[in-house]
PDB file of C-alpha atoms in Angstrom:
ATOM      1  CA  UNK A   1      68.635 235.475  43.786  1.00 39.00           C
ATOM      2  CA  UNK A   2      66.625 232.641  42.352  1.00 41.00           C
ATOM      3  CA  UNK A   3      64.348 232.286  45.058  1.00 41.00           C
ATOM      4  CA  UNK A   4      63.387 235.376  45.587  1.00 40.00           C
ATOM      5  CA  UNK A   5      62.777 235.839  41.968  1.00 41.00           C
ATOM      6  CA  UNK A   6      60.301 232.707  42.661  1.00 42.00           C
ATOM      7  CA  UNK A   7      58.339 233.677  45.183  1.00 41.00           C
ATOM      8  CA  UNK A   8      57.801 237.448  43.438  1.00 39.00           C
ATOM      9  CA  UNK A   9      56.440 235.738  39.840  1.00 45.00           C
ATOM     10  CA  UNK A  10      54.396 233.257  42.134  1.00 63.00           C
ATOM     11  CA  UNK A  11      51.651 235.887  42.880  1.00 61.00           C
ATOM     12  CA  UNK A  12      51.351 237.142  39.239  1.00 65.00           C
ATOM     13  CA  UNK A  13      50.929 233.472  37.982  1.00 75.00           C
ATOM     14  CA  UNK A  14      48.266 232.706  40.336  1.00 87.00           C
ATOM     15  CA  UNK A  15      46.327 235.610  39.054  1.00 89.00           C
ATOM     16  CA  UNK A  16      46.701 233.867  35.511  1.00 92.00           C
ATOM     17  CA  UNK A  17      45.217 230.657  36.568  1.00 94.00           C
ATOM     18  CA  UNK A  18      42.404 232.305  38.168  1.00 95.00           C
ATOM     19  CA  UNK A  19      41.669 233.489  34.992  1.00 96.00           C
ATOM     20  CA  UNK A  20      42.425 231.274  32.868  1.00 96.00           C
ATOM     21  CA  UNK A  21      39.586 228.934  35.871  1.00 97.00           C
ATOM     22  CA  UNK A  22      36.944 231.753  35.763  1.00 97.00           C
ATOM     23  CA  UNK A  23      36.575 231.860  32.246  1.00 98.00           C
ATOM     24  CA  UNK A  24      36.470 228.013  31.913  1.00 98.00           C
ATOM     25  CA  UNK A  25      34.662 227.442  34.462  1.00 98.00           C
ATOM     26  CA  UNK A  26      32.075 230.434  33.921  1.00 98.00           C
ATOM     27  CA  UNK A  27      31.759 229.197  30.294  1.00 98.00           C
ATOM     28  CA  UNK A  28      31.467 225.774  30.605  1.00 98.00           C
ATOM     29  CA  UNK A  29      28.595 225.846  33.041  1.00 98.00           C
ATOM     30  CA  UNK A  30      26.747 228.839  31.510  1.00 98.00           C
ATOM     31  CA  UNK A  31      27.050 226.891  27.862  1.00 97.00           C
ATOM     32  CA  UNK A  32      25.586 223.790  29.207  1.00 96.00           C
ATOM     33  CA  UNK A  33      23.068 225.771  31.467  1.00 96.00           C
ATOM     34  CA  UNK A  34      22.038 227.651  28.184  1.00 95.00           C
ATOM     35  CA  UNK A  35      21.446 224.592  26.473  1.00 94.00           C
ATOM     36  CA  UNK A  36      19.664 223.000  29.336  1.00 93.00           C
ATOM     37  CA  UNK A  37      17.281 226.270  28.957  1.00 92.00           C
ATOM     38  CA  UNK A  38      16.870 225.675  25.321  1.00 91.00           C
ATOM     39  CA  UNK A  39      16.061 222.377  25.840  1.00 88.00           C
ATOM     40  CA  UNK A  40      12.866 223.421  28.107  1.00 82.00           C
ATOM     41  CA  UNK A  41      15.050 223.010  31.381  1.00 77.00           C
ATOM     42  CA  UNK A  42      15.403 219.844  33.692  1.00 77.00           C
ATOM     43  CA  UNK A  43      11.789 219.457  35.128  1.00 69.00           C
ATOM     44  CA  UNK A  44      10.860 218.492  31.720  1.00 69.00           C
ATOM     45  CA  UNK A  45      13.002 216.637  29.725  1.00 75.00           C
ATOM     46  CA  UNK A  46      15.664 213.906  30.258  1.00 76.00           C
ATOM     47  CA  UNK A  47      18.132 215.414  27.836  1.00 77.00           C
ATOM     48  CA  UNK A  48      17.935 218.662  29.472  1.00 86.00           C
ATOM     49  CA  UNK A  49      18.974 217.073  32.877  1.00 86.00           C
ATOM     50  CA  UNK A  50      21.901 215.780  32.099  1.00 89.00           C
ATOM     51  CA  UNK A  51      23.333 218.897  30.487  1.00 92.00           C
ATOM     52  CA  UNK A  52      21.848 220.840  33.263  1.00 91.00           C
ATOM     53  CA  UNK A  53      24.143 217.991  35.613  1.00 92.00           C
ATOM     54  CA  UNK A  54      27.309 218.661  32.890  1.00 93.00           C
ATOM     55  CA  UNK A  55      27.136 222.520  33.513  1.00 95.00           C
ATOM     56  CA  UNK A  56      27.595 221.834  37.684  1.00 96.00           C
ATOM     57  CA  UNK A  57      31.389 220.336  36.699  1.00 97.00           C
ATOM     58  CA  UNK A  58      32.328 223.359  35.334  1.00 97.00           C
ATOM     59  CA  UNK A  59      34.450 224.499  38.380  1.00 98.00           C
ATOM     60  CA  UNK A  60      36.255 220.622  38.066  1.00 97.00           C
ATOM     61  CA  UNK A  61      36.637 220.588  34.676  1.00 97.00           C
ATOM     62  CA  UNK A  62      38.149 224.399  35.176  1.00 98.00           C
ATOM     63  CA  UNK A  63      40.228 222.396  38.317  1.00 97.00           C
ATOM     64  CA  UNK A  64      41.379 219.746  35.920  1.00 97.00           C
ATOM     65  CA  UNK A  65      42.834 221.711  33.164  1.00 97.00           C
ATOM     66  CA  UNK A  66      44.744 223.923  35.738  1.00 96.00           C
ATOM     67  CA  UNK A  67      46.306 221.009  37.290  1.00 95.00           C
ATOM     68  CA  UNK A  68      47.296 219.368  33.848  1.00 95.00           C
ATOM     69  CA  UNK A  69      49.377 222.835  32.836  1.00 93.00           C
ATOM     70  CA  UNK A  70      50.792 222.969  36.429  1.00 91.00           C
ATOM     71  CA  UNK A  71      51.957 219.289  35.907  1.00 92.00           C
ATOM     72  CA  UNK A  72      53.234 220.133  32.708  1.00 92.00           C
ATOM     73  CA  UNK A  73      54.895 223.469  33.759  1.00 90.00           C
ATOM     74  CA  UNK A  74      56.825 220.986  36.874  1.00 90.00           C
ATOM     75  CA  UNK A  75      55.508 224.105  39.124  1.00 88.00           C
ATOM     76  CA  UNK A  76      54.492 222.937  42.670  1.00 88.00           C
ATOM     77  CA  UNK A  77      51.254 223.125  44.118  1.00 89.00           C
ATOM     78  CA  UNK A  78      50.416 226.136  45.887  1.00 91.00           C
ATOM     79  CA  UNK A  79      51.402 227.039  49.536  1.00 88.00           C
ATOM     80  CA  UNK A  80      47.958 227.277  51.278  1.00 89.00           C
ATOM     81  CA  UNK A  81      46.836 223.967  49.086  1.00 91.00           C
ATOM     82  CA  UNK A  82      45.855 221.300  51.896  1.00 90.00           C
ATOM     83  CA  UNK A  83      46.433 217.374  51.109  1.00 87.00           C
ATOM     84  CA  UNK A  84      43.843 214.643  52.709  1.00 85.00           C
ATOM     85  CA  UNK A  85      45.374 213.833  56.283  1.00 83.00           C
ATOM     86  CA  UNK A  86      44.519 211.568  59.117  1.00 84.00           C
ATOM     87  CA  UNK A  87      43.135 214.345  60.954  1.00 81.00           C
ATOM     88  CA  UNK A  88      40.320 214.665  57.983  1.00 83.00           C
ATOM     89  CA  UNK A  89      38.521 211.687  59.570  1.00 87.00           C
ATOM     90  CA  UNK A  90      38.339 213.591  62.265  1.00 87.00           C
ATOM     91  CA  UNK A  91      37.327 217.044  62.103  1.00 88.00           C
ATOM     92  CA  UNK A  92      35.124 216.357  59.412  1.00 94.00           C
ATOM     93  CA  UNK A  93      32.037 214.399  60.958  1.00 95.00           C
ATOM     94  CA  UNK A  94      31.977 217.348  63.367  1.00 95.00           C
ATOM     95  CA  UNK A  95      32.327 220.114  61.007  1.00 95.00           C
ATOM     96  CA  UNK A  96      29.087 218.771  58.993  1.00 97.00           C
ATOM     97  CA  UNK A  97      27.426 218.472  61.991  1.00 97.00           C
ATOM     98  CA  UNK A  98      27.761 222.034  62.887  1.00 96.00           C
ATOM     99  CA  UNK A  99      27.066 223.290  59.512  1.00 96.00           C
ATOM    100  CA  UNK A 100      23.949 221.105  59.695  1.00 97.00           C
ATOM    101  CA  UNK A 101      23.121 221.979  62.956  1.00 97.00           C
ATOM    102  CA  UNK A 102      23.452 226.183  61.604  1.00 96.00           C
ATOM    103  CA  UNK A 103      20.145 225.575  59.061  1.00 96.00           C
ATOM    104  CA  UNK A 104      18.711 223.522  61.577  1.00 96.00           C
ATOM    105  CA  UNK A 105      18.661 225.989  64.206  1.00 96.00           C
ATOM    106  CA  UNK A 106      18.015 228.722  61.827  1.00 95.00           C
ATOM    107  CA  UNK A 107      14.424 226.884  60.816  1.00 95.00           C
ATOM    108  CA  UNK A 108      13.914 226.195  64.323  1.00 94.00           C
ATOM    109  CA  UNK A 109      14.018 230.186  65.418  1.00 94.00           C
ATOM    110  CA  UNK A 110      12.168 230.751  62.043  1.00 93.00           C
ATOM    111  CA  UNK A 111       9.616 228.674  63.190  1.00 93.00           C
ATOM    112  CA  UNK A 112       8.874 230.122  66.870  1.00 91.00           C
ATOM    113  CA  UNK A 113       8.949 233.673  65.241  1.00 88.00           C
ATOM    114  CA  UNK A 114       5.890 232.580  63.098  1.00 87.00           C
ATOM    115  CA  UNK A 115       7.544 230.953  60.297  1.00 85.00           C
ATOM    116  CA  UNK A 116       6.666 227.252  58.566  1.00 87.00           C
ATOM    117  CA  UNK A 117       7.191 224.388  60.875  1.00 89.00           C
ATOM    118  CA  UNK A 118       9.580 222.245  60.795  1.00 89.00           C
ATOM    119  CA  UNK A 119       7.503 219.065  59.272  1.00 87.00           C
ATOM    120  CA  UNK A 120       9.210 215.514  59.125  1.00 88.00           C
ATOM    121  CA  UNK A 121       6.657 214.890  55.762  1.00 90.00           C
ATOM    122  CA  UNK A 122       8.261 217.296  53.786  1.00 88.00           C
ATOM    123  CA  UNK A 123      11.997 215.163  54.784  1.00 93.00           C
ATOM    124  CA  UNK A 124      10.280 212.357  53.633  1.00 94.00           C
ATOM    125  CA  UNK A 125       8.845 213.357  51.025  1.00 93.00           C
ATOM    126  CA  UNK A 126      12.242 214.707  49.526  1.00 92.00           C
ATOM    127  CA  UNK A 127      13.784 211.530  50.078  1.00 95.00           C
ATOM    128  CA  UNK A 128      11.006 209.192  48.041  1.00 94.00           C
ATOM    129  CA  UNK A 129      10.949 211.854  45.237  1.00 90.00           C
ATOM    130  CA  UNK A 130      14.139 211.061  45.059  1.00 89.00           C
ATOM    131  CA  UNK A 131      13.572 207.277  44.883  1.00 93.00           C
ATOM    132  CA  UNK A 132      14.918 206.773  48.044  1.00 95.00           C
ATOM    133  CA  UNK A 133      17.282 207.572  50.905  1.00 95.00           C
ATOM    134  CA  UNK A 134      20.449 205.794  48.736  1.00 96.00           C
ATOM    135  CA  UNK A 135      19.414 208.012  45.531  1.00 95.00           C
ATOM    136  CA  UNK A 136      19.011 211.172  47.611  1.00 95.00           C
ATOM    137  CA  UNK A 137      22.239 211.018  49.333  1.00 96.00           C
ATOM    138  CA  UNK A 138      23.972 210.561  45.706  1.00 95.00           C
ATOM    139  CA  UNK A 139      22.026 213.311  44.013  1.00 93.00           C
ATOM    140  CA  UNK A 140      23.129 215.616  46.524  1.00 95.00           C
ATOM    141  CA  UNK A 141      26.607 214.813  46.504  1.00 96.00           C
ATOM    142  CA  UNK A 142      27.177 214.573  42.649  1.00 95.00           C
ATOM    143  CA  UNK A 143      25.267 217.291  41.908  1.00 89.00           C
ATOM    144  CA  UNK A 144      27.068 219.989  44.181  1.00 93.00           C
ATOM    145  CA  UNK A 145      29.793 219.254  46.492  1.00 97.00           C
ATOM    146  CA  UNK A 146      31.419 216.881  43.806  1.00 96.00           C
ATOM    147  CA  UNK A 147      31.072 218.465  40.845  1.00 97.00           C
ATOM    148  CA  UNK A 148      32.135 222.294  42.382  1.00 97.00           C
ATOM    149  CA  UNK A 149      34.462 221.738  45.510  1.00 97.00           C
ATOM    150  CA  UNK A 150      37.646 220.376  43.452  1.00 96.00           C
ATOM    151  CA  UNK A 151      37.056 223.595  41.973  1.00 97.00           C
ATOM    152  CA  UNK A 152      36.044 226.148  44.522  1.00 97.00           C
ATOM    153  CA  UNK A 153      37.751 225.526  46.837  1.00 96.00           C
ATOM    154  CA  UNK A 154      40.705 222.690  46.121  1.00 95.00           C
ATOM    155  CA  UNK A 155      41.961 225.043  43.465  1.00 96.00           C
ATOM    156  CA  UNK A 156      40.487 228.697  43.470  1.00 97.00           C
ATOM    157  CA  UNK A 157      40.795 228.909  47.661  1.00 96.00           C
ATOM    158  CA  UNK A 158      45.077 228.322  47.901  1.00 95.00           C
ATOM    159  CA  UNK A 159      45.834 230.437  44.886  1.00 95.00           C
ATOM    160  CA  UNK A 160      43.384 233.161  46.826  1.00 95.00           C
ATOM    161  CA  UNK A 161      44.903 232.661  49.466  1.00 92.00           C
ATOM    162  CA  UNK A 162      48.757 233.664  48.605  1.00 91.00           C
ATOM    163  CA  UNK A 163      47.988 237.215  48.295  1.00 91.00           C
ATOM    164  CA  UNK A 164      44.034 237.314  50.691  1.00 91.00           C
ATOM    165  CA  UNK A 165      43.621 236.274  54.124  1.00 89.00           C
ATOM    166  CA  UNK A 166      41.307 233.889  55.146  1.00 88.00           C
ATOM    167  CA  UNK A 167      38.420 236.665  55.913  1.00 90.00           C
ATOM    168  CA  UNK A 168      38.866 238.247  52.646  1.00 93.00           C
ATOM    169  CA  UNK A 169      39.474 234.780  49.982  1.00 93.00           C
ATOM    170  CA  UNK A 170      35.985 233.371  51.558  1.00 92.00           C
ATOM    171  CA  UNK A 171      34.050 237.055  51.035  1.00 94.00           C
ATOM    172  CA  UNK A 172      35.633 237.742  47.402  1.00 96.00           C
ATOM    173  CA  UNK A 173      34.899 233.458  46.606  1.00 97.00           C
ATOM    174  CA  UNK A 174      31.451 233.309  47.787  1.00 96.00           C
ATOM    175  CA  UNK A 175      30.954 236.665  45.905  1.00 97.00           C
ATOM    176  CA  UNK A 176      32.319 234.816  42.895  1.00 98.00           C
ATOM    177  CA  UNK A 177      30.373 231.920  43.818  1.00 97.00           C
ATOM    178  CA  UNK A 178      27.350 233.552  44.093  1.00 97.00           C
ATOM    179  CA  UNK A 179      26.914 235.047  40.690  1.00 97.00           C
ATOM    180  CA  UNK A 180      28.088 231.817  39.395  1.00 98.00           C
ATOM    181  CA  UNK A 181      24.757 230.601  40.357  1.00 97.00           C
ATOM    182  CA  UNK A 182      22.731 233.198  38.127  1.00 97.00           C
ATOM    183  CA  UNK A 183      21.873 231.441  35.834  1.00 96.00           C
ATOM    184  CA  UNK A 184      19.849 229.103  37.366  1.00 95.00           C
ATOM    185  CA  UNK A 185      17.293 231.109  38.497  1.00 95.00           C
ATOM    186  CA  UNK A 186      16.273 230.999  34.734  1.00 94.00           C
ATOM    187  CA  UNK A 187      16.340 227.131  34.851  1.00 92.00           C
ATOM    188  CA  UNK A 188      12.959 225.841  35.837  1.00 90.00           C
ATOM    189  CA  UNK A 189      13.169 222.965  37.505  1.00 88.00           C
ATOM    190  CA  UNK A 190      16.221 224.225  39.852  1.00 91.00           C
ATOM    191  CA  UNK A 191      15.874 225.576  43.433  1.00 92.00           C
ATOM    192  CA  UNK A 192      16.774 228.725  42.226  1.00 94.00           C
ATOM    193  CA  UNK A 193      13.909 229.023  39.909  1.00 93.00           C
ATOM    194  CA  UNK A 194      11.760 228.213  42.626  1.00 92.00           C
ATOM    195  CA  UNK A 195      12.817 231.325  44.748  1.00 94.00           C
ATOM    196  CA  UNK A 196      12.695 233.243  41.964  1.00 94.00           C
ATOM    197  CA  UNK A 197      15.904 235.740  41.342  1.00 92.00           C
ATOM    198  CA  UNK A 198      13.899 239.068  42.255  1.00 92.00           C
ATOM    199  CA  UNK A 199      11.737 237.788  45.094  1.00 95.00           C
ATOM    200  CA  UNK A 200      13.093 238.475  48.891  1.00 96.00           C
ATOM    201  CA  UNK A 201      13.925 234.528  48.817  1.00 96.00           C
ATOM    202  CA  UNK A 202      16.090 234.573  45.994  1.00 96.00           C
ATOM    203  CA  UNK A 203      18.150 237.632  46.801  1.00 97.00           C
ATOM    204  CA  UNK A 204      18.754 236.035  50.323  1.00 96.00           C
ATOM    205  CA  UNK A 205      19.843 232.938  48.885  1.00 96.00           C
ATOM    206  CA  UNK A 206      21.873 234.221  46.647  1.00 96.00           C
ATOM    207  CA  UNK A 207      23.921 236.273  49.377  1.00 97.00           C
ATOM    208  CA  UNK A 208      23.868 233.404  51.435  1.00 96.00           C
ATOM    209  CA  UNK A 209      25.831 231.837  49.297  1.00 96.00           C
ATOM    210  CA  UNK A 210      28.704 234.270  50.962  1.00 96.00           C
ATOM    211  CA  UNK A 211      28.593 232.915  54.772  1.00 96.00           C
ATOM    212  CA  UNK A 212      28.438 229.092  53.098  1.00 97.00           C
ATOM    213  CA  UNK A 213      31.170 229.963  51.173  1.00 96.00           C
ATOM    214  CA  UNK A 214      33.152 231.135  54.498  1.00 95.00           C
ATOM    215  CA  UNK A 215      32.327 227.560  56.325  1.00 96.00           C
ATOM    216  CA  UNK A 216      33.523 225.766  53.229  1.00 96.00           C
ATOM    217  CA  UNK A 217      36.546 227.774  53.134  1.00 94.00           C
ATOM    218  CA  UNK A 218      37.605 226.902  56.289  1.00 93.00           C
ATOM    219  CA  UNK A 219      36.576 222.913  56.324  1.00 94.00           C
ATOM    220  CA  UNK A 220      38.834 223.284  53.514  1.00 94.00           C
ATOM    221  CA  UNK A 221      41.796 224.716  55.753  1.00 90.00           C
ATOM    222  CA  UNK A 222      40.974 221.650  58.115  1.00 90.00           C
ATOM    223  CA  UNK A 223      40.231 218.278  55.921  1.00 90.00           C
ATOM    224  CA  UNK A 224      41.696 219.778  52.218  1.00 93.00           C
ATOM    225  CA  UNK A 225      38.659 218.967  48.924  1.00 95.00           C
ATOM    226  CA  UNK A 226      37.128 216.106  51.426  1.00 95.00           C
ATOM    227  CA  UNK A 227      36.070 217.991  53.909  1.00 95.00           C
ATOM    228  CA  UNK A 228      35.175 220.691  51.780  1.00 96.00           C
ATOM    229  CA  UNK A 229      32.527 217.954  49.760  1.00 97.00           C
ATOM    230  CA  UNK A 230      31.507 216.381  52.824  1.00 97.00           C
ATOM    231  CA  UNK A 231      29.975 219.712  54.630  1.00 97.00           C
ATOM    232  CA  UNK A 232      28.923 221.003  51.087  1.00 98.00           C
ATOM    233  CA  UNK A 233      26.945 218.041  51.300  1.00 98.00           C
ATOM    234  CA  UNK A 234      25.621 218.432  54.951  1.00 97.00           C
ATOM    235  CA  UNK A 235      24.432 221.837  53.999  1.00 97.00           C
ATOM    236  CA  UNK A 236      22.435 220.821  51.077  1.00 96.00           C
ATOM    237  CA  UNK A 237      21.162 217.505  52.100  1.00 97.00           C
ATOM    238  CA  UNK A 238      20.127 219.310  55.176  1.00 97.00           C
ATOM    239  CA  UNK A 239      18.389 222.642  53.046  1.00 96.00           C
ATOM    240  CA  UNK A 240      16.199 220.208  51.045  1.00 95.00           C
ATOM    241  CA  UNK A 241      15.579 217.616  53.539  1.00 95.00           C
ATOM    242  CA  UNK A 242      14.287 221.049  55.740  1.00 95.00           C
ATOM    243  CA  UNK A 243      12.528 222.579  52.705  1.00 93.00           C
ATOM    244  CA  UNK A 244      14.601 226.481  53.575  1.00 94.00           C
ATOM    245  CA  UNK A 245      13.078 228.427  51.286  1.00 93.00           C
ATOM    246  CA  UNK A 246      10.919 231.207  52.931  1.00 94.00           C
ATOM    247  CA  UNK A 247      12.842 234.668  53.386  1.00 95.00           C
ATOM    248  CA  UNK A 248      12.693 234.796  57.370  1.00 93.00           C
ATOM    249  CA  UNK A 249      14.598 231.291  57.685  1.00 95.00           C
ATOM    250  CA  UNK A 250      17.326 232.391  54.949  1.00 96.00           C
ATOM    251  CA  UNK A 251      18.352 235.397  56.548  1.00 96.00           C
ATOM    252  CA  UNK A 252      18.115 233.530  60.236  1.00 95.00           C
ATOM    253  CA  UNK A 253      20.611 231.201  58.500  1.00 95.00           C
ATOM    254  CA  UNK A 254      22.894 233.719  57.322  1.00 96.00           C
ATOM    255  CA  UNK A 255      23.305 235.265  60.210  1.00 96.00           C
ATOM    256  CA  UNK A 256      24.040 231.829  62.445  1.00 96.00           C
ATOM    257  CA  UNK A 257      26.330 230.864  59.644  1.00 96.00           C
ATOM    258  CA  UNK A 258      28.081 234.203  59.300  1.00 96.00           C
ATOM    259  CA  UNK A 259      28.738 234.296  63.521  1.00 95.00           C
ATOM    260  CA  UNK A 260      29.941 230.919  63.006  1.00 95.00           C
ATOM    261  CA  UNK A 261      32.367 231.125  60.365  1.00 94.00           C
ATOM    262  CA  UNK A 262      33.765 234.379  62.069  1.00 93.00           C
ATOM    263  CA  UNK A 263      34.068 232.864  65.186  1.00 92.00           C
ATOM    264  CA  UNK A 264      35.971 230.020  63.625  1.00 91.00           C
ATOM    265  CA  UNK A 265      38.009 231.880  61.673  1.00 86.00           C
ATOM    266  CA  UNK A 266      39.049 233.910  64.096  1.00 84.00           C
ATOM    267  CA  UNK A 267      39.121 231.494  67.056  1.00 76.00           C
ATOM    268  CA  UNK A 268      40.156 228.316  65.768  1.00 63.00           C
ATOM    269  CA  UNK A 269      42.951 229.046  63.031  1.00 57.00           C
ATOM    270  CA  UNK A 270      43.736 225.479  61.146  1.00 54.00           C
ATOM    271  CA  UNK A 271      47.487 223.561  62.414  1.00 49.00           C
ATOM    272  CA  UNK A 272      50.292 224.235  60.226  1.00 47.00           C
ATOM    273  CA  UNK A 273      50.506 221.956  57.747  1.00 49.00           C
ATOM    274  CA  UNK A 274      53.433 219.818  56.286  1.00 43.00           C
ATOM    275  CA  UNK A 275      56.202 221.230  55.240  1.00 44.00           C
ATOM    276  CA  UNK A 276      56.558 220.881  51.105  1.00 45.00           C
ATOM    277  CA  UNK A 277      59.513 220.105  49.525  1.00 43.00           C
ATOM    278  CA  UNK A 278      59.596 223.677  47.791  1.00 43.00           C
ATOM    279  CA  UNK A 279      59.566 225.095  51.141  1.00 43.00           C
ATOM    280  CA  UNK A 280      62.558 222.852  52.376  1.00 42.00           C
ATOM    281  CA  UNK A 281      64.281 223.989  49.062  1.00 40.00           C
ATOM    282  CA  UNK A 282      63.925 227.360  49.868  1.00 38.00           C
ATOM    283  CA  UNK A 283      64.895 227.050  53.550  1.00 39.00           C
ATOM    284  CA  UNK A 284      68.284 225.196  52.960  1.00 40.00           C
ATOM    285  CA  UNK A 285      69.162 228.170  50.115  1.00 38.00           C
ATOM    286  CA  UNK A 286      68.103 230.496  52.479  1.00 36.00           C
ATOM    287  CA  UNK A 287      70.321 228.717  55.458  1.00 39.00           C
ATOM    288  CA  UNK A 288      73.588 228.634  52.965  1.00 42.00           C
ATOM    289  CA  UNK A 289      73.400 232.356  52.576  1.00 41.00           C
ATOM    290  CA  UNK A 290      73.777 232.922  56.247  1.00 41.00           C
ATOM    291  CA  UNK A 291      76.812 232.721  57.587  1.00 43.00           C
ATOM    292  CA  UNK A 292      77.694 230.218  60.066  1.00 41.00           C
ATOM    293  CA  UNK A 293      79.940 230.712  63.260  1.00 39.00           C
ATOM    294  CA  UNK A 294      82.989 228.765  62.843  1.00 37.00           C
ATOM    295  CA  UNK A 295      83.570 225.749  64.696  1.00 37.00           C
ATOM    296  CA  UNK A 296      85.893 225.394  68.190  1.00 35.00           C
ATOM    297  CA  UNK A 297      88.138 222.778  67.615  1.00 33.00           C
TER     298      UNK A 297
END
């Protein structure tokens, strides 16, 4: 049967575009991150910022070239992929609140256990290095949540997601995610740098990448790529603006993040989405192969 001949190649050819997005994306950010490091890094030379700012579109570019051979290959987009909807506008404000209110909490238990205090200069401060609070919003957005999420999760999380559940496409992503990140801790002028890669610091970062990764995942199942950028951004904007860096906040954090994206995962699975028009295909084929009862005239 045709159908079923679809839906058994489907698995096998989203294995080839994660592939075919790894190594592009891998590649292109690693080449321009290279550079960026040959160039003395982006603390100290224009040139070198910008390529360090090409190598975080690595995951769209990777996004964009998938899409084109889909397009060109008529295939349909994949099952678990989730278009903007109405709804967007509204679980989003509240899902970057909560993510924002995770690191906030997490520096605020930090703190009472003898950790840095939370300091309103050091917000500040962020913002007018950054030449103000306009600048600093845009920085953080362009150089994270819109230059990966198209990527991450817009294209890598549905294709995961036809063969993972929702537990195990956020682990084996933010795994993924995680080392993708590697090779700015050789990048001075980065965040990562600052940690440092072997310090306590950078190790936690660098798994807390995973929990992130599972709150992302599932603002994706709620609000599709916009939601996805719009918490990415509450997350960062909210990491800087609170200076995380010291080991005993980062783990706090993972651990409120990681109880939170469990609980909503578990808890508070995402609506059922709209029909596609593959999936009405399929259910009229399937609906002509079962015999009907015949009709009392």
């Amino acid at each position: 049967m045709t159908t079923s001949h679809a839906s058994l190649s489907r698995p096998h050819s989203y294995r080839s575009d994660l592939a075919l997005f790894l190594a592009l994306a891998f590649g292109v950010s690693w080449a321009a991150w290279a550079a960026a490091f040959a160039l003395g890094g982006p603390a100290h030379s224009a040139a070198a910022g910008g390529v360090h700012l090409l190598g975080a579109f690595g995951p769209s570019a990777a996004a964009l070239v998938l899409r084109v051979r889909r397009g060109r290959r008529g295939e349909a987009a994949p099952a678990h992929a989730v278009r903007f909807q109405r709804s967007t506008l509204l679980w989003t404000p509240l899902l970057m609140v909560l993510a924002a209110a995770t690191i906030f909490a997490g520096s605020l238990l930090a703190q009472q256990a003898g950790g840095p205090a939370l300091s309103l200069e050091k917000a500040q401060d962020a913002v007018r290095d950054a030449g103000g609070l306009a600048a600093f919003v845009g920085a953080m957005l362009i150089g994270g949540p819109l230059a990966e999420e198209s990527g991450w999760r817009g294209t890598v999380h549905p294709r995961m997601r036809a063969t993972l559940g929702r537990y195990q496409s956020a682990l084996v992503l933010g795994a993924v995610w995680s080392v993708w990140h590697l090779p700015l801790f050789f990048l001075d002028g980065t965040v990562q740098h600052t940690l440092g890669l072997a310090s306590p610091s950078g190790i936690l970062f660098a798994v807390s990448v995973i929990p992130m990764a599972m709150l992302l995942g599932y603002a994706y199942e709620r609000g599709g790529v916009v939601a996805a950028i719009a918490v990415h951004l509450a997350m960062n904007a909210t990491m800087v603006l609170l200076d995380v860096q010291v080991p005993e906040t980062l783990a706090l954090l993972i651990g409120l993040q990681a109880l939170v994206a469990v609980l909503l995962l578990a808890f508070a699975p995402p609506p059922t989405r709209p029909r596609t028009h593959t999936a009405d295909a399929v259910a009229n084929t399937v609906a002509d192969a079962v015999p009907q009862p015949a009709a009392h005239v």
